Amino acid sequence: MHQGVLFCLVGLPIHLLVVAAPTLNNSPYDRKRNNNIGKFWHISDLHLDPTYHVTEDRTKVCLSSKGYPASDPGAFGDFMCDSPYELIESAFKFMKHFPQPDFMIWTGDSPPHVPAAELSTKQVIDVIANTTNTIRAFFPTLPVYPAVGNHDYWPQDQLPTTTNEIYQAVAKLWSHWLQPEALATLEAGGFYSQLIRPHLRLVSLNTILYYGPDKVTENMTDPAGQLQWLQNTLEASRQNLEKVYIIAHVPIGYLPYAMATTAMREVYNERLVEMFRNYSDLISGQFYGHTHRDSLMVLLDHQGKPVNSVFVTPAVTPIKNAREPYSNNPAVRLYPYDPADYGVLDVWQYYLNLTEANHEGSSAWKLEYSLTQAFQLADARPKSLHALALALAQPASKAFQTYFRHFMVSYNDTITCEGACKTIQTCAVMFLDHDSYFACLKG
């Protein structure tokens, strides 16, 4: 097996050899990383656009640009479009060259950003099946734990509270990875839990049920009974001495790019934040997607003590709204964790410089940063993230300049975030409930 891996690496461009693992000389876990450190991949927001093709008429490159001209289309995509298959395939090819980690989390959104009339239930299922089968083809023995996204339904965002054709379809598609008990709740409501390592339970939430555009769940107290199910699941984990990873598509907290706006409906955000505080002794990490940008949060208890690390991974798709000043380069990430308590030790963020890849005709994925090295942190546990959050909020913070560059996945180093832009960002990192967030905005 080792000979096969070496053979693959030798055939790659030299940059791949130097990014397979960050240098961790200053890390407290460097000396034992080869034996006692677990790792897992996190991918999100692949948004495959099957219509993508390079053509002279830039308004016709992809349906996902909604008629706006593509900016600089090439083999691996364009910042006005969702992902061509070549981009998604290049990400998996890159990931394949690493020693296989323990598992992968996949936090939703396979179909493209196109008008509802351009899709159907069958087409959405076909795109999810395409993505699922591609993952299985590249990683046939890797356990994968998905979460449903707001585009993983037709019409988009309108995920229901009862079983339906799409919940049933994904339960079949993902049956290779999930156990019968998990498949039963996935098919019924789009959520599940599963014991994935010794004393580690993964909880995959359907947070689209709490998403503002989901008209199906408006004014519901507990859509699909998921909140009660979550509390019961966490209570059982406490009794069984389990640690828990929370994964979902739409994150908790406030958006880092929109003033006073929660990612989900505020009433559900308040309830989830409070529940996660109450069970913070069990929860070793929370992992989300949806925003397409790279951000983190640290959940504080009511005394201001950091109790949970929250990670929002950037997207594989590079698409941006025509009015947005920036986008993100395509990204995937790897988390090292401590198998003793499943605490997250670092974030290893990898990306593709899309402009360079298109111009060169090859996909040179590489390390963008290691969180601990970029910010001189001991690890990615709550105490370390809290120290980082305090540093980001300081006036003229060089750490914040680095953080914001990572937020865009190195899209454009000349774009800065100051004044209200910085306040929105830094308040979102540390204050996840209404009262503390608005107190932060007021200064």
PDB file of C-alpha atoms in Angstrom, residues 69 90 242 422:
ATOM      1  CA  PRO A  69     -21.182  37.235 -18.475  1.00  0.00           C
ATOM      2  CA  SER A  90      -9.650  17.849  -9.441  1.00  0.00           C
ATOM      3  CA  GLU A 242     -19.980   9.953  24.375  1.00  0.00           C
ATOM      4  CA  LYS A 422     -14.658  44.499  10.549  1.00  0.00           C
TER       5      LYS A 422
END
